[in-house]
mmCIF file of C-alpha atoms in Angstrom:
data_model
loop_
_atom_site.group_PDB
_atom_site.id
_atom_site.type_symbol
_atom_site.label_atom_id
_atom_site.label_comp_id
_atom_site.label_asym_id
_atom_site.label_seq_id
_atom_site.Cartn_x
_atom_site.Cartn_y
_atom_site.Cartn_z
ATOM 1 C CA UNK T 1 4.425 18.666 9.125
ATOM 2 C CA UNK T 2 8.132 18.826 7.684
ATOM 3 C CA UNK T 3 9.046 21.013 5.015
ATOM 4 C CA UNK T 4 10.488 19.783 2.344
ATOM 5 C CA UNK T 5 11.377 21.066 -1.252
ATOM 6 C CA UNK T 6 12.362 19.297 -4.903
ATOM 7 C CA UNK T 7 15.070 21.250 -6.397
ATOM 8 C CA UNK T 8 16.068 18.938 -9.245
ATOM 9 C CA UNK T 9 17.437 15.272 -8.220
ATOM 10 C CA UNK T 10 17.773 16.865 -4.933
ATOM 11 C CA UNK T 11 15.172 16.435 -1.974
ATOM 12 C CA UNK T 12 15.695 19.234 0.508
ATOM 13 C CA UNK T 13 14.397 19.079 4.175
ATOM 14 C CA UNK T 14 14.325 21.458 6.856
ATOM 15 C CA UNK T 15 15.638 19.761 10.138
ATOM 16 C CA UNK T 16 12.215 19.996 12.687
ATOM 17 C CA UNK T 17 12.430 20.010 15.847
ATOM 18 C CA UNK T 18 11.874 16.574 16.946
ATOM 19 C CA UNK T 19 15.137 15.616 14.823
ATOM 20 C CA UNK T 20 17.587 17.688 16.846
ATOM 21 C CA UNK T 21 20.591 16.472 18.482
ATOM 22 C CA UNK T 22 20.466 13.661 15.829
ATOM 23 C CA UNK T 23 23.200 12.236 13.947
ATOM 24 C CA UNK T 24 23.015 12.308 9.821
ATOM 25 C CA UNK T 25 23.281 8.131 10.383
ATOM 26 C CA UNK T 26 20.748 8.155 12.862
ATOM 27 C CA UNK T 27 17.899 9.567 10.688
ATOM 28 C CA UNK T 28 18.471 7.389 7.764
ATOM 29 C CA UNK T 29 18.290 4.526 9.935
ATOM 30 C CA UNK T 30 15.633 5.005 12.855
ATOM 31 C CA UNK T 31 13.412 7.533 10.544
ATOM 32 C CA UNK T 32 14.023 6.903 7.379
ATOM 33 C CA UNK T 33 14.745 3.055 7.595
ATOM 34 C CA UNK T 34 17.475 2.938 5.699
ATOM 35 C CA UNK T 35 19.350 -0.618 5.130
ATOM 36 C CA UNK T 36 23.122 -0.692 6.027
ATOM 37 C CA UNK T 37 23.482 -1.424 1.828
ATOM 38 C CA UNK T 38 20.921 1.766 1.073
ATOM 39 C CA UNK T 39 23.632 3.817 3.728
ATOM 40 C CA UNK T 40 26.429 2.863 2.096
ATOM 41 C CA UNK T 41 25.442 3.400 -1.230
ATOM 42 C CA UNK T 42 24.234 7.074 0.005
ATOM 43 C CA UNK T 43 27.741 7.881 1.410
ATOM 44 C CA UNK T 44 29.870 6.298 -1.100
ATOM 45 C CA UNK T 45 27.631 8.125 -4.117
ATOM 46 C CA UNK T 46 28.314 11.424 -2.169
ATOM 47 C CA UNK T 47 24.195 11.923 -2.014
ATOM 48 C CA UNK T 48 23.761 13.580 1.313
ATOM 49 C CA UNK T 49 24.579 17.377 1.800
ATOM 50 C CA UNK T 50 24.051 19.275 5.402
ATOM 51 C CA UNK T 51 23.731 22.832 4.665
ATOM 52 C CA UNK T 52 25.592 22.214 1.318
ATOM 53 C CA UNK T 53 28.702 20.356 2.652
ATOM 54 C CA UNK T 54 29.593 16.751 3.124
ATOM 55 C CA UNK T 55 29.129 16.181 6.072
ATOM 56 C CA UNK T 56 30.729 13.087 8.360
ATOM 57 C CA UNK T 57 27.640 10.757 9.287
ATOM 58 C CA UNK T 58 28.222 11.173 12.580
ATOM 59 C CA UNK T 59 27.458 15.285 12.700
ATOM 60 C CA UNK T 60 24.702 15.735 14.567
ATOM 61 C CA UNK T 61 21.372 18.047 12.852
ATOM 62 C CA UNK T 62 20.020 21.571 14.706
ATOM 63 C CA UNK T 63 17.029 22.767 13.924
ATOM 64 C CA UNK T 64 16.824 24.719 10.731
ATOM 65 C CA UNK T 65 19.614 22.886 9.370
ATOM 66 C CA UNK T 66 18.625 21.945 5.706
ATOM 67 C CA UNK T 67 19.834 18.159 4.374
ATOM 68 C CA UNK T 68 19.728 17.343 0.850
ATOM 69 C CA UNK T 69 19.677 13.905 -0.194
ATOM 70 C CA UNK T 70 19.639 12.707 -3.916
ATOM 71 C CA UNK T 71 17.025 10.918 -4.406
ATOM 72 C CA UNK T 72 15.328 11.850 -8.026
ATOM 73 C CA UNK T 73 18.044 10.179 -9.902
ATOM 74 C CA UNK T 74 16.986 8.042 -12.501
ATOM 75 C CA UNK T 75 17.172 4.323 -11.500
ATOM 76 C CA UNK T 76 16.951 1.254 -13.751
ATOM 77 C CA UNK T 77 14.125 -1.558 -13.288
ATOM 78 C CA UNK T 78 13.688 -4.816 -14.606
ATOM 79 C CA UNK T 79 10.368 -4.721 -14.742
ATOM 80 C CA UNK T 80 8.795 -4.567 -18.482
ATOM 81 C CA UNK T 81 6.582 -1.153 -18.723
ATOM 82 C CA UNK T 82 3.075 -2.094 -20.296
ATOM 83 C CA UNK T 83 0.893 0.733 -21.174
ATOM 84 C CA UNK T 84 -2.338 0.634 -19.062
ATOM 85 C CA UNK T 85 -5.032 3.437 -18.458
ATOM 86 C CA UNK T 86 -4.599 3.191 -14.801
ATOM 87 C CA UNK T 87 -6.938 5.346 -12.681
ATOM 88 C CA UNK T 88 -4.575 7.328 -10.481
ATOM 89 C CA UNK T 89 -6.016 8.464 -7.306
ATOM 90 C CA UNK T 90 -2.976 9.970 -6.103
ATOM 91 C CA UNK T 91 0.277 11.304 -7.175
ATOM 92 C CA UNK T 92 3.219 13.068 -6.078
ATOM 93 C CA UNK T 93 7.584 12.548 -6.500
ATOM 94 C CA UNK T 94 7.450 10.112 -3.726
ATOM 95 C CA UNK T 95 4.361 7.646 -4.086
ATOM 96 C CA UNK T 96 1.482 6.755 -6.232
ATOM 97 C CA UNK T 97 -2.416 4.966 -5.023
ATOM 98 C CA UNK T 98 -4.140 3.542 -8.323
ATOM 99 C CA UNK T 99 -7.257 2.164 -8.173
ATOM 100 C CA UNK T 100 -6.765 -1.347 -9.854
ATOM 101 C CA UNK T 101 -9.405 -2.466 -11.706
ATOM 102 C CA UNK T 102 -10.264 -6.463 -11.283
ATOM 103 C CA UNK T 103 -8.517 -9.428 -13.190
ATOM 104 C CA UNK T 104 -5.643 -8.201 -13.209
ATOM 105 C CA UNK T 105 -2.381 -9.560 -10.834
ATOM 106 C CA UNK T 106 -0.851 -6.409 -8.595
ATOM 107 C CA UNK T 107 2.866 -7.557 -9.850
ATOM 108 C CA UNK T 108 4.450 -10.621 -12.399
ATOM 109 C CA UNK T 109 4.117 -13.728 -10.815
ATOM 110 C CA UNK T 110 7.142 -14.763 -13.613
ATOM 111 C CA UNK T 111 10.036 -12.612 -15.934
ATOM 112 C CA UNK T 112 8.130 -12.683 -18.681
ATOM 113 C CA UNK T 113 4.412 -11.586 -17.381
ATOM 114 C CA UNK T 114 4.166 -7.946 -18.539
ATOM 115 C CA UNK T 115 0.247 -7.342 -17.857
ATOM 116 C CA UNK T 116 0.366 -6.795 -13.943
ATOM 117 C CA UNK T 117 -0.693 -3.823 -12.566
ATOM 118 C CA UNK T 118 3.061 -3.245 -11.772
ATOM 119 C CA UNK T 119 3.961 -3.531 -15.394
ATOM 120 C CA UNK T 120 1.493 -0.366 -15.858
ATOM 121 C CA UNK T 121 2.118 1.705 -13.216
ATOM 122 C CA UNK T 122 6.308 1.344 -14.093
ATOM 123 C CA UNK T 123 5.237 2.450 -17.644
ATOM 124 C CA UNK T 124 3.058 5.607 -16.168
ATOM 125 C CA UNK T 125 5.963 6.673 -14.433
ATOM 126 C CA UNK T 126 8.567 6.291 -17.219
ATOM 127 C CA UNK T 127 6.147 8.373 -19.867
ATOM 128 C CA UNK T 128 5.930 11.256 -16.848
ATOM 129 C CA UNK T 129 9.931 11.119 -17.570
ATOM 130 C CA UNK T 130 10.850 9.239 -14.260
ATOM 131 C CA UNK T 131 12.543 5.896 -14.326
ATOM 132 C CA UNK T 132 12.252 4.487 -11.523
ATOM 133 C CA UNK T 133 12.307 1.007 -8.964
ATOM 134 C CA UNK T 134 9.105 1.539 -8.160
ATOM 135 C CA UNK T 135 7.268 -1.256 -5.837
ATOM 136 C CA UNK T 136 4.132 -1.828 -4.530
ATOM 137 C CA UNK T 137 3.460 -1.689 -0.877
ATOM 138 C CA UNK T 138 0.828 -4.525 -0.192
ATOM 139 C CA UNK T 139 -1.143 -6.025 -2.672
ATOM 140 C CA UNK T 140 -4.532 -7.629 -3.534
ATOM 141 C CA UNK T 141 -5.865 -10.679 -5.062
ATOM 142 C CA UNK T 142 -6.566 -10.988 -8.935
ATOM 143 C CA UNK T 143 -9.513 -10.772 -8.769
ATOM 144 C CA UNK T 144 -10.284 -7.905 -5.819
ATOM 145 C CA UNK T 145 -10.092 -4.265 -6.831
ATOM 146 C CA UNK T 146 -9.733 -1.049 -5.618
ATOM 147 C CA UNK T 147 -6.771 1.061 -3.552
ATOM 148 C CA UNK T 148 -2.835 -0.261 -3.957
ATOM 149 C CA UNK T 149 0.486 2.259 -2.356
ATOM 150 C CA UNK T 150 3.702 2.197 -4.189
ATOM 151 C CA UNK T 151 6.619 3.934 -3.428
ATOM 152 C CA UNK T 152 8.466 5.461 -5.953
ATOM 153 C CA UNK T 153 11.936 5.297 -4.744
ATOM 154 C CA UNK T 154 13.730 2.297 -2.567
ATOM 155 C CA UNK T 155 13.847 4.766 0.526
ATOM 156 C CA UNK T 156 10.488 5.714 0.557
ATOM 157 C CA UNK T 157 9.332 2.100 0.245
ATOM 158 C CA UNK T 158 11.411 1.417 3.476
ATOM 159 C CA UNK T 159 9.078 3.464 5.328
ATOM 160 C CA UNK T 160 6.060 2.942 3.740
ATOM 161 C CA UNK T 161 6.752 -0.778 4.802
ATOM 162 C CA UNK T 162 7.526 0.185 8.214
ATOM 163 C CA UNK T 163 4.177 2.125 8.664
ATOM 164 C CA UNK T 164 2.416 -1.338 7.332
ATOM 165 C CA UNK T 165 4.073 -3.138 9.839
ATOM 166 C CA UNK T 166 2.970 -0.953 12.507
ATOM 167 C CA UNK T 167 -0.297 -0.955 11.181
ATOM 168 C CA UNK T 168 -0.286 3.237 10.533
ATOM 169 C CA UNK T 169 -2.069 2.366 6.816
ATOM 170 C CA UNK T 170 -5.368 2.104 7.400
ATOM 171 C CA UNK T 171 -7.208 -0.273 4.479
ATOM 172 C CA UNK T 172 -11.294 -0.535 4.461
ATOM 173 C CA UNK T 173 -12.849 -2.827 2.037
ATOM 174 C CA UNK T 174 -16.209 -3.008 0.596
ATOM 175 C CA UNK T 175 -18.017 -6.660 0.647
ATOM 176 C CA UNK T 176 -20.876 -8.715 -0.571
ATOM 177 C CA UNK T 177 -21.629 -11.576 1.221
ATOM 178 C CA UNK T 178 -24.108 -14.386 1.053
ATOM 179 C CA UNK T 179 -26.421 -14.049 3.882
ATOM 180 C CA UNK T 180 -28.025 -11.742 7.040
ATOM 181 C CA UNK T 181 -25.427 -11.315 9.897
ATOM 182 C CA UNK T 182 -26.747 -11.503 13.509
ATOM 183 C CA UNK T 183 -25.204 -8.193 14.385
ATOM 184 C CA UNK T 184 -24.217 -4.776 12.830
ATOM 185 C CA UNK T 185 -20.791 -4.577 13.596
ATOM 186 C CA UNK T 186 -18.131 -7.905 14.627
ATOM 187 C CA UNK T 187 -14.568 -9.075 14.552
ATOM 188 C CA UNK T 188 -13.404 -11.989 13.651
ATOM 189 C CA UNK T 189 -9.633 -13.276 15.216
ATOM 190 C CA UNK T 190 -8.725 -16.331 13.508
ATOM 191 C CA UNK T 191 -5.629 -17.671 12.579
ATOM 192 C CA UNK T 192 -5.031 -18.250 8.995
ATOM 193 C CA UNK T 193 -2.442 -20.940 7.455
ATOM 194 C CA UNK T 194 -2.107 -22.763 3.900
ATOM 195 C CA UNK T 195 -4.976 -24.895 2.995
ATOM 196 C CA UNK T 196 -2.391 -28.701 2.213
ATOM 197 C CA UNK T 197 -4.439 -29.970 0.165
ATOM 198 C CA UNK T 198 -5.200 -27.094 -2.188
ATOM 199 C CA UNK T 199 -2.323 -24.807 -3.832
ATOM 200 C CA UNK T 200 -4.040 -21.612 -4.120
ATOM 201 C CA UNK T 201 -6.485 -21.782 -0.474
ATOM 202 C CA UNK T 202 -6.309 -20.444 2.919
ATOM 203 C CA UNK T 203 -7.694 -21.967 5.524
ATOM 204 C CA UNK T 204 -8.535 -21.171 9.413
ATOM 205 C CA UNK T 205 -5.582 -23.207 11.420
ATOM 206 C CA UNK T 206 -4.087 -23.176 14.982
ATOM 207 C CA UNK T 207 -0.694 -22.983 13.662
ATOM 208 C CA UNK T 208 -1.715 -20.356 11.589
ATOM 209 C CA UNK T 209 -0.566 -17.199 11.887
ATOM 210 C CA UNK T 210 -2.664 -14.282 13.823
ATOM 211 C CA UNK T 211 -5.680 -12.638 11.714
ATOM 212 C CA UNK T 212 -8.469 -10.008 12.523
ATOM 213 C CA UNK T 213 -11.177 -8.954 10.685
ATOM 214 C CA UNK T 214 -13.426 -6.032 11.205
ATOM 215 C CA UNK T 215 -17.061 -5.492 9.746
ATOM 216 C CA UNK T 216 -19.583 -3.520 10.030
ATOM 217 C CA UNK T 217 -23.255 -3.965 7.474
ATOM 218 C CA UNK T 218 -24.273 -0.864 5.767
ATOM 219 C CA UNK T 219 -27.479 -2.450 4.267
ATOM 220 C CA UNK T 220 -29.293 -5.628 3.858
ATOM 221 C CA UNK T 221 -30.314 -7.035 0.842
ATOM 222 C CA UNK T 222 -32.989 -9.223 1.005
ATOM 223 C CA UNK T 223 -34.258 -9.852 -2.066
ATOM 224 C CA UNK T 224 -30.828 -11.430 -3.209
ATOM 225 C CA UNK T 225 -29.830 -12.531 0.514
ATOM 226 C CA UNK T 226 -26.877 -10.529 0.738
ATOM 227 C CA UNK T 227 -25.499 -8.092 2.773
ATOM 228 C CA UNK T 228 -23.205 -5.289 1.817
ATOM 229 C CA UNK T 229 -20.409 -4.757 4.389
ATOM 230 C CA UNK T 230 -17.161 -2.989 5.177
ATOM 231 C CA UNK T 231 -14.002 -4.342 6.641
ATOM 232 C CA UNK T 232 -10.805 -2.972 8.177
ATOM 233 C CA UNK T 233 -7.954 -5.643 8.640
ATOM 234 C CA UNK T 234 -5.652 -5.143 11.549
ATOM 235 C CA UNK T 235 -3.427 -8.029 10.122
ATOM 236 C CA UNK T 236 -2.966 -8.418 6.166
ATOM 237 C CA UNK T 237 -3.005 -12.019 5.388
ATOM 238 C CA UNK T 238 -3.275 -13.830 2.204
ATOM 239 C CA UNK T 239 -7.420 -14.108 1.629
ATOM 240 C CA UNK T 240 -8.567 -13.085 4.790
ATOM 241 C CA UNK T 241 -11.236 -11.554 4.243
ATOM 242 C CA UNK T 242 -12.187 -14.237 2.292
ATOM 243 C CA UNK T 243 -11.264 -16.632 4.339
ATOM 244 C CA UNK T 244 -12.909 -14.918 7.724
ATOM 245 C CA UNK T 245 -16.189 -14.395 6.141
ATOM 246 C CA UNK T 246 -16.750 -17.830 4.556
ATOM 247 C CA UNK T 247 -15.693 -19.225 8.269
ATOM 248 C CA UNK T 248 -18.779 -17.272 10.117
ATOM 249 C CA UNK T 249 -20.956 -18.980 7.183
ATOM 250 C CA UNK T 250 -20.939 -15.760 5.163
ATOM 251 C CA UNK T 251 -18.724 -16.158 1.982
ATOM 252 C CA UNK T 252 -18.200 -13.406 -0.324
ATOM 253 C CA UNK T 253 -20.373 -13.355 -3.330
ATOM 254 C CA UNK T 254 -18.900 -14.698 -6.549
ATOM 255 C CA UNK T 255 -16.012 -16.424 -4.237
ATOM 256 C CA UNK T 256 -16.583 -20.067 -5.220
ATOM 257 C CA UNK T 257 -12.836 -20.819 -4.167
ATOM 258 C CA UNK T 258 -14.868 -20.644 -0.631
ATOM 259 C CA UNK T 259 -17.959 -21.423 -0.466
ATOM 260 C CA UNK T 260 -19.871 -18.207 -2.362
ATOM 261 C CA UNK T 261 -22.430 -18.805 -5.457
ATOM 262 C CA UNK T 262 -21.010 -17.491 -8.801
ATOM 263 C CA UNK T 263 -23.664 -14.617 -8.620
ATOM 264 C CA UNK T 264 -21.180 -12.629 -9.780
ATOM 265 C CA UNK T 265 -18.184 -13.128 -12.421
ATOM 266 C CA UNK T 266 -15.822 -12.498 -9.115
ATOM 267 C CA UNK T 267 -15.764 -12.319 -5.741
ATOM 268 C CA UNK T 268 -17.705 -9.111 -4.426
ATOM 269 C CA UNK T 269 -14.859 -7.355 -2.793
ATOM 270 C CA UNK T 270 -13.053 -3.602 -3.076
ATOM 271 C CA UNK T 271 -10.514 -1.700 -1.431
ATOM 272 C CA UNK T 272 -12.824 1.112 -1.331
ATOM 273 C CA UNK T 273 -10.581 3.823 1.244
ATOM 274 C CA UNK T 274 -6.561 3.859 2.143
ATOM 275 C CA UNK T 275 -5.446 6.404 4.949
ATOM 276 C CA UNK T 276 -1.839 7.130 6.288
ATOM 277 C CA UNK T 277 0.500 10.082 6.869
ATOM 278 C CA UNK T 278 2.784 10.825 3.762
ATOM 279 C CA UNK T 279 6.560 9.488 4.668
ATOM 280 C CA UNK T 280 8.044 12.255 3.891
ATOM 281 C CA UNK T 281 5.966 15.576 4.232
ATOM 282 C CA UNK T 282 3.688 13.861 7.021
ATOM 283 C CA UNK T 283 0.360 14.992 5.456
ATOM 284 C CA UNK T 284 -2.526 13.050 5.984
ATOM 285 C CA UNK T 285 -3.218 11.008 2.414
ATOM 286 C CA UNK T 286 -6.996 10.088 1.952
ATOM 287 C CA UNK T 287 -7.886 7.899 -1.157
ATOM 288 C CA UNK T 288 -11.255 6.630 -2.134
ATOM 289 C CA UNK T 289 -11.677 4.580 -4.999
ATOM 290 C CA UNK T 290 -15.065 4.285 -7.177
ATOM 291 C CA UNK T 291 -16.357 1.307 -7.984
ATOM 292 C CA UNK T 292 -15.024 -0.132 -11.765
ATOM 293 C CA UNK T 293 -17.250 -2.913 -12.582
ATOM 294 C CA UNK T 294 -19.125 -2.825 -15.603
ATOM 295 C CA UNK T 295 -21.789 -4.072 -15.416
ATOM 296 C CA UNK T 296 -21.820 -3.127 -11.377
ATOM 297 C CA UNK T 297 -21.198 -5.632 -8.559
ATOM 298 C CA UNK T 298 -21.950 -3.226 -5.448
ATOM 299 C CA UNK T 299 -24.864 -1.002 -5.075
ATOM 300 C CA UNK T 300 -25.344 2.829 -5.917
ATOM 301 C CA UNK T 301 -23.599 4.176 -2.327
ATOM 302 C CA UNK T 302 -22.255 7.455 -1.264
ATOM 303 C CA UNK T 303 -18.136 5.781 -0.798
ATOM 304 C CA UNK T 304 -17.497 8.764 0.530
ATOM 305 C CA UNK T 305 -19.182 8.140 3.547
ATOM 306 C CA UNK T 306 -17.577 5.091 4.160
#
């Protein structure tokens, strides 16, 4: 675990081990994923210190060397803050998970939509005195609820989408869908591409690009037919889930888009649990997210558990 401080706009961190022999340049780019422009803008604003001098990039780090880099300075977005009681699940200077509630887009889809879930969260942050570009990490569909990252800062984002890509934040979802499944646990690998004929769809396709889906039932429903699952995604397409489910003949529940009965007013599906190691302090982060509907979707279960 690193050891890091706040003192002010400054973020101090005590050079581990693993970092020694490194150049200044080298950790912004290979572990803190840094963009040439991000770099530049570092050097040029005079917002990296090694053991409080300005350092050349090219100095290489020992162990127990401190860097500072400048990082809690306020930074102007263009994104409109809306208030919103948003149910934080987890806080700190770096990154924020916020259990969004359904019907509700995870960022503007134009300039002037100000009732996204980005809209709200940018507002939280401003009224904790913090203006900042903050962005979300992945997202989830209008009408799906439950666990969404963002990154506070530009930086932190970097890695937070470098961890996505390498698959090191773990997602499980919650799921009602239409029907008994002939086994407990399954994957589906599918590839998923735009549906041509509808705007909004997914659709399975061998030019599509690579998708699997997890599952595993928890419990049976047989009164209403349903069956209440979890899924992990190793991939994060657009609807696959969604689209996975309704292609083994067991839509979600609400999902009319594919194939489920409007039982419910949406389609039965939460981000119930996000995992990962914290970018910057490298604790483990565990989020669980209650359920929000009103009146419920999913049955009384322990998400804990999950």
């Amino acid at each position: 675990m690193l050891k890091t401080e706040r003192k002010g706009e400054w973020l101090f961190i005590h050079i581990p081990s693993k970092w020694n022999g490194m150049t200044i340049e080298e950790i912004f780019h290979t572990v803190l994923y840094a963009s040439k422009k991000q770099i530049h803008l570092f050097k040029m604003g005079k917002k990296v210190m090694l053991n409080d001098r300005y350092e050349n990039w090219k100095t290489t780090v020992q162990t127990k060397d401190l860097i500072k880099i400048k990082l809690f300075n306020d930074d102007a977005t263009a994104i409109q803050p809306t208030y919103m009681d948003l149910p934080i699940l987890y806080e700190d200077d770096f990154l924020l998970v916020v259990n969004k509630p359904a019907y509700i887009d995870t960022h503007p889809n134009a300039p002037e939509d100000h009732s996204s879930l980005l809209n709200g969260v940018v507002f939280h942050v401003l009224m904790n005195g913090e203006e900042r570009q903050v962005k979300h990490i992945h997202r989830l569909d209008k009408n799906t609820s439950g666990c969404i990252l963002f990154a506070k800062h530009e930086l932190i984002g970097n890695i937070l989408d470098q961890m996505l890509r390498e698959r090191k934040i773990k997602r499980t979802y919650v799921a009602m869908a239409h029907g008994f499944f002939s086994a407990k646990f399954g994957t589906i690998n599918k590839p998923i591409g735009r549906d041509r004929h509808h705007g909004t769809r997914r659709r399975i396709s061998v030019n599509g690009q690579n998708a699997t889906t997890h599952y595993k039932v928890l419990q049976q429903l047989k009164k209403d037919n349903l069956s209440l699952i979890t899924c992990s995604l190793d991939t994060g397409r657009t609807h696959q889930i969604r689209v996975h489910l309704s292609s083994i003949n067991h839509p979600l529940a609400g999902d009319t888009l594919y194939g489920g009965k409007a039982v419910f007013p949406r389609q039965a599906l939460h981000a119930v649990k996000i995992q990962f190691t914290h970018p910057i302090t490298e604790e483990k982060i565990e989020c669980y997210a209650p359920f929000l509907d009103d009146p419920a979707i999913f049955p009384s279960i322990d998400i804990y558990s999950i």
